[in-house]
Coordinates of N, CA, C and O in Angstrom, one line a residue:
D19 N -6.0 12.7 17.3 CA -6.3 12.1 18.4 C -7.5 10.6 18.6 O -7.0 9.8 18.6
Q20 N -8.1 10.5 17.5 CA -9.0 9.4 17.2 C -7.5 8.3 17.0 O -8.1 7.5 17.2
V21 N -7.2 8.3 16.2 CA -6.2 7.5 15.5 C -5.7 7.1 17.2 O -5.8 5.6 17.1
A22 N -5.1 7.8 17.6 CA -4.2 7.4 19.3 C -4.9 7.4 20.1 O -4.4 6.0 20.7
S23 N -5.8 7.5 20.0 CA -6.8 6.9 21.0 C -7.7 5.3 20.8 O -8.0 4.5 22.0
A24 N -7.8 5.3 19.3 CA -8.3 3.7 19.1 C -6.8 2.7 19.2 O -7.0 1.5 19.5
L25 N -5.5 3.2 19.0 CA -4.4 2.6 19.2 C -4.3 2.0 20.3 O -4.0 1.0 21.1
E26 N -4.4 3.3 21.7 CA -4.2 2.5 22.8 C -5.6 2.0 23.2 O -5.3 1.0 24.6
I27 N -6.7 1.9 23.3 CA -7.9 0.8 23.6 C -7.6 -0.5 23.1 O -8.0 -1.2 23.2
W28 N -7.3 -0.4 21.5 CA -7.3 -2.1 21.3 C -5.8 -2.1 21.5 O -5.1 -3.4 21.1
E29 N -4.6 -1.6 22.4 CA -3.7 -2.1 22.7 C -2.9 -2.4 21.0 O -2.0 -3.7 20.9
V30 N -3.0 -1.7 20.2 CA -2.1 -1.8 18.6 C -0.8 -0.8 18.8 O -0.8 0.0 18.9
P31 N 0.0 -1.7 18.4 CA 1.3 -0.8 18.5 C 0.7 0.1 17.1 O 0.9 -0.3 16.0
P32 N 1.6 1.1 16.9 CA 1.7 2.2 15.9 C 2.2 1.3 14.8 O 1.6 2.1 13.6
R33 N 3.0 1.1 14.8 CA 4.0 0.4 13.0 C 3.1 -0.5 12.9 O 2.9 -0.9 11.4
A34 N 1.5 -1.3 13.5 CA 1.0 -2.3 12.9 C -0.2 -1.5 12.3 O -1.0 -2.4 11.6
L35 N 0.1 -0.2 11.8 CA -1.3 0.8 11.5 C -0.9 1.2 9.8 O 0.5 2.1 10.8
T36 N -0.9 1.0 9.1 CA -0.9 2.1 8.3 C -2.3 2.4 7.2 O -3.1 2.2 7.3
V37 N -2.0 4.2 7.4 CA -3.2 4.9 6.8 C -2.8 5.3 5.4 O -1.8 5.6 4.9
E38 N -3.8 4.9 4.8 CA -3.8 5.1 3.0 C -4.5 6.4 2.8 O -5.6 6.6 2.5
V39 N -3.8 7.2 1.9 CA -4.5 8.4 1.5 C -4.6 8.4 0.1 O -3.6 8.1 -0.4
T40 N -5.7 8.6 -0.8 CA -5.5 8.7 -1.9 C -4.6 10.4 -2.7 O -4.4 10.9 -1.8
E41 N -4.4 9.9 -3.8 CA -3.8 11.1 -4.6 C -4.2 11.9 -4.3 O -4.2 13.4 -4.0
N42 N -5.8 12.2 -4.5 CA -6.6 13.4 -4.9 C -6.8 13.5 -3.0 O -7.2 15.5 -3.3
A43 N -6.9 13.3 -2.3 CA -7.0 14.1 -0.8 C -5.7 14.9 -0.5 O -6.0 16.1 -0.7
F44 N -5.0 15.0 -1.5 CA -3.6 15.9 -1.1 C -4.1 17.0 -2.0 O -3.9 18.3 -1.7
A45 N -4.8 17.2 -3.3 CA -5.3 17.7 -3.6 C -6.7 19.3 -2.9 O -6.8 20.2 -3.5
E46 N -7.1 18.1 -2.6 CA -8.4 19.0 -1.7 C -8.0 19.8 -0.6 O -8.4 21.1 -0.4
D47 N -7.1 19.3 -0.1 CA -6.8 20.1 1.5 C -5.2 19.7 2.0 O -5.2 19.2 3.1
A48 N -3.8 20.4 1.0 CA -2.6 19.4 1.2 C -2.1 20.2 2.5 O -2.1 19.0 3.4
P49 N -2.6 21.2 2.8 CA -1.7 21.4 4.3 C -2.1 20.4 5.1 O -1.7 20.7 6.3
A50 N -3.6 20.2 5.4 CA -4.5 20.2 6.6 C -3.9 18.5 6.3 O -3.7 17.7 7.8
I51 N -3.7 18.0 5.3 CA -3.4 16.8 4.9 C -2.1 16.0 5.5 O -1.9 15.5 6.0
A52 N -1.3 17.1 5.0 CA 0.0 17.6 5.6 C 0.8 17.2 6.8 O 1.1 16.3 7.4
D53 N -0.1 18.0 7.8 CA -0.5 18.2 9.1 C -1.2 17.0 10.2 O -0.2 16.3 10.7
A54 N -1.6 16.5 9.2 CA -2.0 14.7 9.8 C -1.4 13.8 9.1 O -1.4 12.8 10.8
L55 N -0.7 14.0 8.4 CA 0.4 13.1 8.1 C 1.7 12.8 8.9 O 2.4 12.0 9.5
R56 N 1.7 14.6 9.1 CA 3.0 14.5 10.0 C 2.9 14.1 11.3 O 3.9 13.3 11.9
T57 N 1.8 14.2 11.9 CA 1.3 13.8 13.3 C 1.1 12.2 13.4 O 2.0 11.8 14.5
L58 N 0.8 11.4 12.7 CA 0.2 10.1 12.4 C 1.6 9.7 11.9 O 2.3 8.6 12.8
H59 N 2.7 9.8 11.3 CA 4.3 9.5 11.1 C 5.4 9.7 12.2 O 5.7 8.5 12.4
G60 N 4.5 10.9 13.3 CA 5.8 11.0 14.5 C 4.8 10.1 15.2 O 5.8 10.0 16.1
M61 N 3.6 9.2 14.9 CA 3.3 8.7 16.1 C 3.9 7.0 15.8 O 3.8 6.5 17.0
G62 N 4.4 6.9 14.8 CA 5.0 5.2 13.9 C 4.3 5.1 13.2 O 4.4 4.0 12.7
V63 N 2.8 5.5 12.6 CA 1.9 5.1 12.1 C 2.5 5.2 10.5 O 2.8 6.3 10.4
G64 N 2.2 4.4 9.7 CA 2.4 4.4 8.4 C 2.0 5.3 7.7 O 0.8 5.0 8.0
V65 N 2.0 5.2 6.7 CA 1.4 6.4 5.6 C 1.8 6.1 4.1 O 2.7 5.7 3.7
A66 N 0.3 5.7 3.6 CA 0.8 5.3 1.9 C -0.1 6.3 1.6 O -1.2 6.6 1.5
I67 N 0.1 6.5 -0.1 CA -0.3 7.0 -0.8 C -1.1 6.2 -2.0 O -0.2 4.9 -2.4
D68 N -2.2 6.0 -2.1 CA -3.1 5.0 -2.3 C -3.3 5.7 -3.6 O -3.8 6.8 -4.2
D69 N -3.8 4.4 -5.0 CA -4.5 5.0 -6.3 C -3.0 5.4 -6.6 O -3.7 6.5 -8.0
F70 N -2.0 5.3 -6.3 CA -0.7 6.0 -6.8 C -0.9 6.4 -9.4 O -0.8 5.5 -9.2
G71 N -0.4 7.3 -9.6 CA -0.7 7.4 -10.5 C -2.0 7.8 -11.2 O -2.1 8.1 -12.9
T72 N -2.8 8.0 -10.7 CA -4.2 7.9 -11.0 C -4.7 9.6 -10.9 O -6.0 9.8 -11.7
G73 N -4.4 10.2 -10.2 CA -5.1 11.1 -9.2 C -4.5 12.4 -10.3 O -3.9 12.9 -11.1
Y74 N -4.4 13.8 -9.0 CA -4.0 14.9 -9.7 C -2.7 15.3 -8.9 O -2.6 16.5 -8.8
S75 N -2.1 14.1 -8.0 CA -1.0 14.5 -7.5 C 0.2 15.3 -8.1 O 0.0 14.8 -9.2
S76 N 1.0 15.6 -7.7 CA 2.6 16.0 -8.1 C 3.5 15.3 -7.5 O 3.5 14.7 -6.4
L77 N 4.0 14.8 -8.1 CA 5.3 14.2 -7.5 C 6.1 14.8 -6.5 O 6.4 14.3 -5.7
S78 N 5.7 15.9 -6.3 CA 6.5 17.0 -5.1 C 6.1 16.4 -3.5 O 6.5 16.5 -3.0
Y79 N 5.0 15.4 -3.8 CA 3.7 15.3 -2.6 C 4.4 14.3 -2.2 O 4.9 13.9 -0.9
L80 N 5.7 13.1 -2.8 CA 6.0 12.0 -2.5 C 7.5 12.5 -1.8 O 8.2 12.2 -1.0
K81 N 8.1 13.7 -1.7 CA 9.3 14.6 -1.2 C 8.9 15.4 0.2 O 9.8 15.4 1.2
K82 N 7.5 15.8 0.0 CA 6.8 17.1 1.1 C 6.1 16.1 2.3 O 6.3 16.9 3.2
F83 N 5.7 14.9 1.5 CA 4.9 14.2 2.7 C 5.8 13.4 3.7 O 6.7 12.7 2.9
D84 N 5.8 12.7 4.7 CA 6.7 11.3 4.8 C 5.5 10.5 4.7 O 4.7 9.5 5.3
V85 N 6.3 9.6 4.0 CA 5.4 8.7 3.0 C 6.2 7.1 3.2 O 7.6 7.8 3.0
D86 N 5.6 6.4 3.3 CA 6.2 5.2 3.7 C 5.8 4.1 2.7 O 7.0 3.2 2.2
Y87 N 5.1 4.7 1.8 CA 4.4 3.0 1.0 C 3.5 3.9 0.2 O 2.7 4.9 -0.3
L88 N 4.0 3.6 -1.5 CA 3.3 3.8 -2.5 C 2.6 2.7 -3.2 O 3.1 1.7 -3.3
K89 N 1.2 3.1 -3.7 CA 0.5 2.1 -3.9 C 0.0 2.7 -5.0 O -0.6 3.1 -5.8
I90 N 0.4 1.5 -6.4 CA 0.3 1.5 -7.8 C -1.2 1.0 -7.7 O -1.4 -0.3 -7.3
D91 N -2.2 1.9 -8.5 CA -3.6 1.4 -8.8 C -3.6 0.2 -9.5 O -2.2 0.2 -10.4
Q92 N -4.1 -0.6 -9.1 CA -4.7 -1.6 -10.2 C -4.7 -1.5 -11.4 O -4.8 -2.2 -13.0
S93 N -5.2 -0.4 -12.1 CA -5.2 0.2 -13.8 C -4.1 -0.4 -14.5 O -4.2 -0.2 -15.7
F94 N -2.9 0.2 -13.7 CA -1.4 -0.2 -14.5 C -1.1 -1.9 -14.5 O -0.1 -2.1 -15.2
I95 N -2.3 -2.5 -13.7 CA -1.8 -3.7 -13.0 C -2.4 -4.7 -14.2 O -1.9 -6.2 -14.8
C96 N -4.0 -4.6 -14.9 CA -4.7 -5.2 -15.2 C -4.3 -5.6 -16.3 O -4.7 -6.9 -16.9
N97 N -3.2 -5.5 -17.1 CA -2.9 -5.3 -18.7 C -1.7 -5.9 -18.7 O -0.7 -5.5 -19.8
L98 N -0.7 -6.1 -17.6 CA 0.5 -5.8 -17.6 C 1.0 -7.3 -18.1 O 0.1 -8.6 -18.6
S99 N 1.9 -7.3 -19.4 CA 2.7 -8.2 -19.9 C 4.1 -7.9 -19.9 O 4.6 -7.1 -20.0
T100 N 5.4 -8.8 -21.1 CA 6.5 -8.4 -20.7 C 6.8 -7.3 -21.8 O 7.6 -6.7 -21.2
D101 N 6.0 -6.9 -22.1 CA 6.3 -5.8 -22.9 C 5.4 -4.8 -23.2 O 5.5 -4.0 -24.5
S102 N 4.7 -4.8 -21.8 CA 3.7 -3.6 -22.1 C 3.9 -2.2 -21.5 O 5.0 -1.9 -20.8
A103 N 3.7 -1.1 -21.8 CA 3.7 0.5 -21.4 C 3.6 0.1 -19.6 O 4.1 0.7 -18.8
D104 N 2.7 -0.5 -19.8 CA 2.1 -0.3 -17.7 C 3.5 -1.3 -17.0 O 3.4 -0.4 -16.0
L105 N 4.4 -2.3 -17.8 CA 5.2 -2.8 -17.1 C 6.3 -1.8 -17.0 O 7.2 -1.8 -15.9
M106 N 6.4 -0.9 -17.6 CA 7.4 0.5 -17.7 C 6.7 1.0 -16.9 O 8.2 1.7 -16.0
L107 N 5.6 1.8 -16.9 CA 5.4 1.9 -15.8 C 5.6 2.0 -14.4 O 6.2 2.7 -13.6
C108 N 4.8 1.0 -14.3 CA 5.3 0.5 -12.9 C 7.0 0.2 -12.4 O 7.1 0.3 -11.4
G109 N 7.7 -0.2 -13.4 CA 9.2 -0.3 -13.2 C 9.4 1.3 -12.9 O 10.5 1.4 -12.0
A110 N 9.4 2.1 -13.6 CA 10.0 3.4 -12.8 C 9.1 4.0 -11.9 O 10.4 4.8 -11.2
M111 N 7.8 3.7 -11.7 CA 7.8 3.8 -10.2 C 8.0 3.7 -8.8 O 8.3 4.2 -8.1
I112 N 8.6 2.0 -9.0 CA 9.3 1.3 -8.6 C 10.7 1.7 -8.2 O 10.8 2.2 -7.0
E113 N 11.2 2.6 -9.3 CA 12.4 2.7 -9.2 C 12.8 4.0 -8.3 O 13.6 4.3 -7.6
M114 N 12.0 5.2 -8.6 CA 11.5 6.3 -8.2 C 11.0 6.4 -6.7 O 11.9 6.9 -6.3
A115 N 10.2 5.4 -6.4 CA 9.7 5.2 -4.8 C 11.3 5.1 -4.4 O 11.6 5.4 -2.9
H116 N 11.6 3.8 -4.9 CA 12.9 2.6 -4.1 C 13.7 4.5 -3.8 O 14.7 4.1 -3.1
K117 N 13.9 4.7 -4.6 CA 15.4 6.1 -4.7 C 15.3 6.7 -3.6 O 15.7 7.5 -3.2
L118 N 13.7 7.1 -3.0 CA 13.3 8.4 -2.3 C 12.7 7.4 -1.0 O 12.5 8.2 0.0
G119 N 13.3 6.0 -0.9 CA 13.5 5.7 0.9 C 11.6 5.0 1.1 O 11.1 4.6 2.1
I120 N 11.0 4.8 -0.4 CA 9.7 4.7 -0.3 C 9.4 3.1 -1.1 O 9.9 2.8 -1.5
E121 N 8.4 2.0 0.0 CA 8.7 0.9 -0.4 C 6.8 1.3 -1.1 O 6.5 2.0 -1.6
V122 N 6.8 -0.3 -2.2 CA 6.3 0.1 -3.3 C 4.9 -1.2 -3.4 O 5.5 -2.3 -3.2
V123 N 4.0 -1.0 -3.1 CA 2.8 -1.8 -3.3 C 2.1 -2.4 -4.4 O 1.5 -1.0 -4.5
A124 N 1.9 -3.1 -5.3 CA 1.2 -3.2 -6.1 C -0.3 -3.5 -6.0 O -0.5 -4.7 -5.0
E125 N -1.6 -3.0 -6.5 CA -2.8 -3.6 -5.6 C -3.7 -3.9 -7.4 O -3.1 -3.6 -8.5
G126 N -4.6 -5.0 -6.9 CA -4.9 -5.7 -8.1 C -4.6 -6.2 -8.7 O -5.1 -6.7 -9.9
V127 N -3.6 -7.6 -8.1 CA -2.5 -8.9 -8.8 C -4.0 -9.8 -8.9 O -4.3 -10.5 -7.2
E128 N -4.1 -9.8 -10.3 CA -5.1 -11.5 -10.1 C -4.4 -12.5 -10.9 O -4.9 -13.7 -10.2
T129 N -3.4 -12.4 -11.1 CA -2.7 -13.6 -11.5 C -1.0 -14.0 -10.9 O -0.5 -13.1 -10.9
R130 N -0.6 -15.3 -11.2 CA 0.8 -15.7 -11.1 C 1.5 -14.5 -12.1 O 2.5 -14.5 -11.8
D131 N 1.2 -14.3 -13.3 CA 2.6 -13.9 -14.4 C 2.3 -12.5 -14.0 O 3.3 -11.8 -14.0
Q132 N 0.9 -11.5 -13.2 CA 1.0 -10.1 -12.7 C 2.0 -10.5 -11.8 O 3.1 -9.5 -11.4
S133 N 1.7 -11.3 -10.7 CA 2.5 -11.1 -9.3 C 3.9 -11.5 -9.8 O 5.1 -10.8 -9.6
D134 N 3.9 -12.6 -10.3 CA 5.8 -13.0 -11.0 C 6.7 -11.5 -11.7 O 7.5 -11.0 -11.1
L135 N 5.6 -10.6 -12.3 CA 6.4 -9.9 -13.4 C 6.7 -8.4 -12.2 O 8.2 -8.1 -12.3
L136 N 5.9 -8.3 -11.5 CA 6.3 -7.2 -10.3 C 7.1 -7.6 -9.4 O 8.1 -7.0 -9.6
I137 N 7.5 -8.7 -9.0 CA 8.3 -9.1 -8.0 C 9.8 -9.0 -9.2 O 10.3 -8.6 -8.5
G138 N 9.7 -9.4 -10.2 CA 10.5 -9.2 -10.8 C 11.5 -7.9 -11.2 O 12.4 -7.7 -11.7
I139 N 10.4 -6.8 -11.7 CA 11.4 -5.7 -11.4 C 11.3 -4.2 -9.8 O 11.5 -3.7 -10.0
G140 N 11.6 -5.8 -9.2 CA 11.4 -4.9 -7.7 C 10.2 -4.4 -6.8 O 10.7 -4.0 -6.0
C141 N 9.2 -5.0 -7.0 CA 7.7 -4.5 -6.5 C 8.3 -4.9 -4.9 O 8.4 -6.3 -4.8
D142 N 8.0 -4.6 -3.8 CA 8.2 -4.6 -2.4 C 6.8 -5.8 -1.5 O 7.0 -7.1 -1.2
F143 N 5.6 -5.4 -2.6 CA 4.1 -5.9 -1.9 C 3.8 -6.0 -2.9 O 3.2 -5.0 -3.7
V144 N 2.3 -7.3 -3.2 CA 1.7 -7.2 -3.9 C 0.5 -7.4 -3.3 O 0.5 -8.3 -2.1
Q145 N -0.9 -7.2 -3.7 CA -1.6 -7.2 -3.3 C -2.9 -8.0 -4.4 O -3.2 -7.2 -5.2
G146 N -3.7 -8.8 -4.1 CA -4.9 -8.1 -4.8 C -6.0 -10.5 -4.7 O -5.1 -10.9 -3.8
Y147 N -6.7 -10.4 -5.7 CA -7.4 -11.6 -5.4 C -6.6 -12.7 -5.9 O -6.9 -13.9 -5.3
W148 N -5.6 -12.6 -6.6 CA -5.0 -14.0 -6.5 C -4.2 -14.6 -5.6 O -4.2 -15.9 -4.5
F149 N -4.0 -13.4 -4.2 CA -3.8 -14.3 -2.7 C -4.8 -14.7 -1.9 O -4.8 -15.0 -1.3
G150 N -5.9 -14.2 -2.2 CA -7.0 -13.9 -1.4 C -8.2 -13.2 -1.2 O -7.7 -12.1 -1.7
R151 N -9.4 -13.5 -1.4 CA -10.3 -12.5 -1.4 C -10.5 -11.9 -0.4 O -10.1 -12.2 1.1
P152 N -11.4 -10.8 -0.2 CA -11.7 -10.7 1.4 C -12.5 -11.0 2.1 O -12.9 -12.4 1.7
M153 N -11.7 -11.5 3.6 CA -12.9 -12.5 4.3 C -12.8 -12.1 6.0 O -12.3 -10.9 6.1
A154 N -13.6 -12.1 6.1 CA -13.9 -12.0 7.7 C -12.6 -12.5 8.7 O -12.1 -13.7 8.5
P155 N -12.6 -11.5 9.6 CA -11.5 -12.1 10.5 C -11.2 -13.4 10.7 O -10.4 -13.7 11.1
A156 N -11.9 -14.0 11.5 CA -12.2 -16.0 11.7 C -11.8 -16.6 10.8 O -10.8 -17.0 10.2
A157 N -12.1 -16.2 9.7 CA -11.8 -16.7 8.0 C -10.1 -16.5 7.5 O -9.6 -17.8 7.3
F158 N -10.3 -15.5 8.1 CA -8.2 -15.2 8.1 C -7.6 -15.9 8.5 O -6.3 -16.0 8.1
E159 N -7.9 -15.7 9.9 CA -6.9 -16.6 10.8 C -6.8 -18.2 10.0 O -5.4 -18.7 10.4
D160 N -8.2 -18.9 10.1 CA -7.9 -20.1 9.4 C -6.7 -20.0 8.5 O -6.1 -21.3 8.3
F161 N -7.1 -19.2 7.2 CA -6.4 -18.8 6.3 C -5.2 -18.9 6.1 O -3.8 -19.3 6.2
M162 N -4.5 -17.9 7.5 CA -3.4 -18.0 7.9 C -2.4 -19.5 8.3 O -1.3 -19.8 8.5
R163 N -4.0 -19.9 9.5 CA -3.0 -20.9 10.3 C -2.8 -22.0 9.2 O -1.7 -22.7 9.2
E164 N -3.4 -22.2 7.7 CA -3.4 -23.5 7.0 C -2.3 -23.4 6.4 O -2.1 -24.0 5.8
R165 N -1.4 -21.8 6.4 CA -0.1 -21.7 5.5 C 0.9 -21.6 6.8 O 2.1 -21.3 6.3
G166 N 0.8 -22.3 7.8 CA 1.7 -22.6 8.8 C 2.0 -21.1 9.4 O 3.5 -20.8 10.4
R167 N 1.3 -20.3 10.0 CA 1.5 -19.4 10.8 C 0.3 -19.2 11.7 O -0.9 -19.2 11.5
D168 N 0.8 -18.8 12.8 CA -0.5 -19.1 14.3 C -0.5 -17.5 14.4 O -0.3 -16.3 13.7
K169 N -1.4 -17.3 15.3 CA -2.5 -16.4 15.7 C -1.3 -15.2 16.1 O -1.3 -14.3 16.0
A170 N 0.3 -15.4 16.7 CA 0.6 -14.4 17.3 C 1.6 -14.1 15.8 O 2.2 -12.7 16.3
Q171 N 1.5 -14.7 14.9 CA 2.4 -14.1 14.3 C 1.4 -13.1 12.7 O 1.6 -12.7 11.6
I172 N 0.1 -13.2 12.8 CA -0.9 -12.4 12.1 C -0.7 -11.0 12.5 O -0.9 -10.7 13.8

């Protein structure tokens, strides 16, 4: 109800919002989380599992819940190299997610090499300091404008 109210007040389309839930949240109260996620997903709000690969969740959560995004935890990204076990694990997570119709976000990308490796193995989205530090809304608008995107595209 709070999310629906906020979307209405701020005139934000539900598809513009994604709710992130950590793996550990599923272990704490799976039935309540499942109900909330089903409701949000039914409204058109995206659902992401954050910190994937680090918690207590079961892979069965990926098929039980309407998940749109799986976010690979930065602990798999920080030591990424062409012959690392982390790259193999990231590749396996990406392939598994894609087979389930789930898009993948890699968090904590801090170098071009990490970004290139992840994109090379099919990661849908990468985020991290390589692209920009957290910033205030006005600074973000300037950042995007400098890259040729106006406020309507943000």
